[in-house]
Amino acid sequence: MTEAGEQVQLVRDAAFVRLGPDGDLHGVRGTAPDGLFLRDARHLSRWRLTVDGTTPTTLMPSAAATADTATCVLTPAGTRDEPPAYAVFRRQTLTATTLTEHLRFVSNRPEPVTAHLDLTADADFADLFELRADDRHYAKPDAVHRVHTTDDGVRFEYRRAEWHAQTTVACRPAPDAVTEAQEGPTARTLRWRLRLDGHAEAELHLTVRARPHGMPSHIPQAPRTDRKQLPEQADDLARAIDQGLADLDLLTVLATGVDGEDVFVPAAGIPWFLTLFGRDSLITSYFLLPYRPGPAAATLSALAATQGQRHDAFSGEQPGRIVHEIRHGELSHFRQVPFGRYYRTVDATPLFLVLLHAHYETTGDRSLAVRLEPHARRAVDWMLTDGGINDHGYLVYTPDPNGLINQNWKDSPNAICFTDGTQAEGPIAVSEAQGYAYDALTRTARLAHEVWGDEAYAARLRDLAVPLRHRFLRDFWMPGADFPALALDGEGRQVDALASDAGHLLWSGILDTEHARTVGRRLLRPDFFSGWAIRTLASGQRPYHPLSYHRGSAWPHDNALIALGLARHGLADEVRTLGAGLIAAAAGYGYRLPEVLAGYDRAATASPVPYPHSCSPQAWAAATPLALRTAIEQVGV
C-alpha cells in the first residue's frame, strides 16, 4: 500500500500520528505516510482493529476533537434486520512519546454477547527519508528487528550497531493471546474475548510508548499560548491569526541554545519537517516578532549553537555558515544522508543577521545582539568568503548531487529555470538572496554602530552594501521585461523566468523606490496574481505549471514577504488586493493556510484548489496572517 485515503493528524510536543478514518494504521509510504512519528522515525507502522473476524464498519469517521485527540465509532457487521450487537467507541490521544487508546464496547442487546477483538500491530522504525516517494533504498547492514511478548502486550525493538529504538504496547486488560500475524515477520496480533452483559459496557486501554534512539529521559514541555476567545464578530484575518498561533504552538519543538540552555523554536512543518530549519524558523520568527518576540530569540540562539565550525564537503558545513536543517534519524546518524546537520543553504546566514538586528530594533533589548556578536561576525565572514561575495560579487551556491540541487527557498531540482524551462547551472546567484545579503550588511552595520561600538566595522559593512546594491541593478535587471532576473547562472547569464522572488527585493530594500514600485505593480497583474495569491512563476511561460511545487504554485509565506515589501514602498492598493486574496484563501481552508496553494485562477473555483502534497500545518504559512496584519497596519489599509 503506497497511498492513504483521508487521514486524521494529531500533533503534540514534537510527535505526530497520522491515522486512517477508522483510527487504523496500514504502513503507508509515499507522499502521505501514516504512523506514529518521533525524531524522524516511524515508531508504529501498523495498528489494525478487527471485530468478530471482520473489518468493522465505520459509523462515524475519525475526527480530531482537539489537536491531540481523535474519536470514531465502529461496529461489527450488521443489517437493517439484524443490527450490530454492539458498538465500539474509539478514542486516541497523543502525548510527547505516547499514543493512548481507549476502546469502549457498548452492548446494543438485552442478552449477553461476546466481542471477539483482534489488534494487529507492528513497528518498522522506518526513517522518514525511506518513506518518501522517490524510490530510494538504503543499505542497513546488521540491522535486527526483534519482537517480545510481555505480560501485558508486546515490545518491538530495532538495533543497528549503537542505534537502538523500541516501541512497547501495554494493554489493560492484558490480551488473551499474542500470535504472529501474516502482515509481516514482526507483526503481532493481540486477541481478546470481551463479555458484554445486556446493554452493558466493557473497556480496553492501550498504551503505545516510543523510545527513539538518543531521546532525552526528560523532555520539557513547550509553552502554550494563552489565546483569548475570539468574539463571534471577529473578521477573517483575526480568525486566521488565531488558527496560525494555535498551529505554531503545535509546531514548537525543543532545541539547545548557544549556552546549552533549552529553547523552544518553530519547526518547519508536518509531516516531513518537524525539526529546526534555518530559513523556515528564521522567517517564521520574523513574522511573529512584532507580536511574540520569544521565538526569534530562541531561534537565533539555537542556530548560533549549530553555526558551522569547519569545512565538511558531505554536509556543506563551513565556518560561520548557518545550518539549513537538523535531523535525528537513523540514516542521518550513519551519514547515509547528509541531513544530520545540513548546511547547504544560501540564505539562512544572511537571514540570521537580518533577524538579529530586527529583534534588537523591535524589542530595544541589546542583550541578545551583544551575546551573539561573535556569531554575527562569523556569519558576515562566511558571506564574504565561502558564501561567494568576495570572489563572485554575490552569494552563490553550487548544486549538491547528494542533497539539494537548489539551495534557496525554491529548493526543488528544476525551480531556478530559464523561460524555456532549463535549470540553471552553478555557481548560481539567486536574486532574493542578494537582497537578503544587502539587508544583512546594512543591519549588521547598525548593530556595530549602535550596540557593539565598532564604527570601523560598521563603515566596512556599509562600504560592502552600497556597491552590492549598485551592481545588483546592473546585472539582474532585464530591460526588455522591465523586471529582475530570477538568478545569474555560473556564466553570469540572466536566468530570465519571471518569478515571485522579485517581490522579496522590495522587502530587503536592495531596489530603489522606482524599480521596487515597478516590480510591485507587475506582481499584481493577472499572470502573476491568481486572485488568491501571487504565483511562484508567472503563467504563460513554458515552465509554468499550476501544480508544480515551485514553478506555478503559490506560497503564503512568499506572498507575506511580498506584502511586507509592498508596504515598505507605500503600495497600499497592492497590499489591500494581495491581503484580501490571501485572507479569502485562508477562510477557504478553515483559516489554516497550507504550505502551498495550487496556482489556478480564482475565477475557476469558489475556494482555492489544494496543492496535493502540501505540509499542513506549516510554520511560515501559519505565521503569514500576522505578517499580513503588519503590512496592512503599515499602509493604513
Tab-separated table of C-alpha atoms in Angstrom, residues 397 406 408-410 414-419 422-424 428-434 472 475-478 483-489 493-502 505 536-537 541 543 550-551:
chain	number	residue	atom	x	y	z
A	397	TYR	CA	25.640	28.108	-4.315
A	406	ASN	CA	18.848	24.375	-5.467
A	408	ASN	CA	17.383	28.859	-1.817
A	409	TRP	CA	13.763	28.690	-0.660
A	410	LYS	CA	12.790	27.290	-4.067
A	414	ASN	CA	14.069	22.386	-11.510
A	415	ALA	CA	12.983	25.546	-9.724
A	416	ILE	CA	15.667	28.007	-10.890
A	417	CYS	CA	14.977	27.955	-14.594
A	418	PHE	CA	15.096	29.971	-17.799
A	419	THR	CA	11.902	30.787	-19.668
A	422	THR	CA	16.077	24.724	-18.498
A	423	GLN	CA	17.535	24.514	-14.989
A	424	ALA	CA	20.352	26.980	-14.343
A	428	ILE	CA	24.069	30.126	-9.057
A	429	ALA	CA	23.305	33.585	-7.649
A	430	VAL	CA	19.554	33.751	-6.932
A	431	SER	CA	18.078	37.220	-6.821
A	432	GLU	CA	16.356	37.217	-3.432
A	433	ALA	CA	19.498	36.028	-1.618
A	434	GLN	CA	21.345	39.145	-2.829
A	472	PHE	CA	22.711	44.085	-8.495
A	475	ASP	CA	23.474	42.698	-13.524
A	476	PHE	CA	19.974	41.445	-12.645
A	477	TRP	CA	17.612	43.994	-14.184
A	478	MET	CA	16.169	42.856	-17.532
A	483	PHE	CA	11.813	43.106	-14.221
A	484	PRO	CA	14.691	41.450	-12.352
A	485	ALA	CA	16.097	38.089	-13.402
A	486	LEU	CA	15.409	35.109	-11.188
A	487	ALA	CA	19.150	34.414	-10.937
A	488	LEU	CA	22.525	34.590	-12.626
A	489	ASP	CA	23.933	31.244	-13.701
A	493	ARG	CA	23.768	34.865	-17.753
A	494	GLN	CA	20.430	36.183	-16.565
A	495	VAL	CA	18.062	33.339	-15.684
A	496	ASP	CA	15.102	35.041	-17.269
A	497	ALA	CA	11.986	33.319	-15.913
A	498	LEU	CA	9.586	35.838	-14.364
A	499	ALA	CA	9.315	34.685	-10.757
A	500	SER	CA	7.887	35.789	-7.429
A	501	ASP	CA	11.349	36.021	-5.868
A	502	ALA	CA	11.470	39.559	-7.224
A	505	LEU	CA	13.659	42.507	-3.224
A	536	THR	CA	5.866	31.418	-7.976
A	537	LEU	CA	6.130	31.739	-11.761
A	541	GLN	CA	5.781	30.881	-19.597
A	543	PRO	CA	7.810	26.035	-17.428
A	550	HIS	CA	7.934	25.961	-7.264
A	551	ARG	CA	7.032	26.657	-10.912
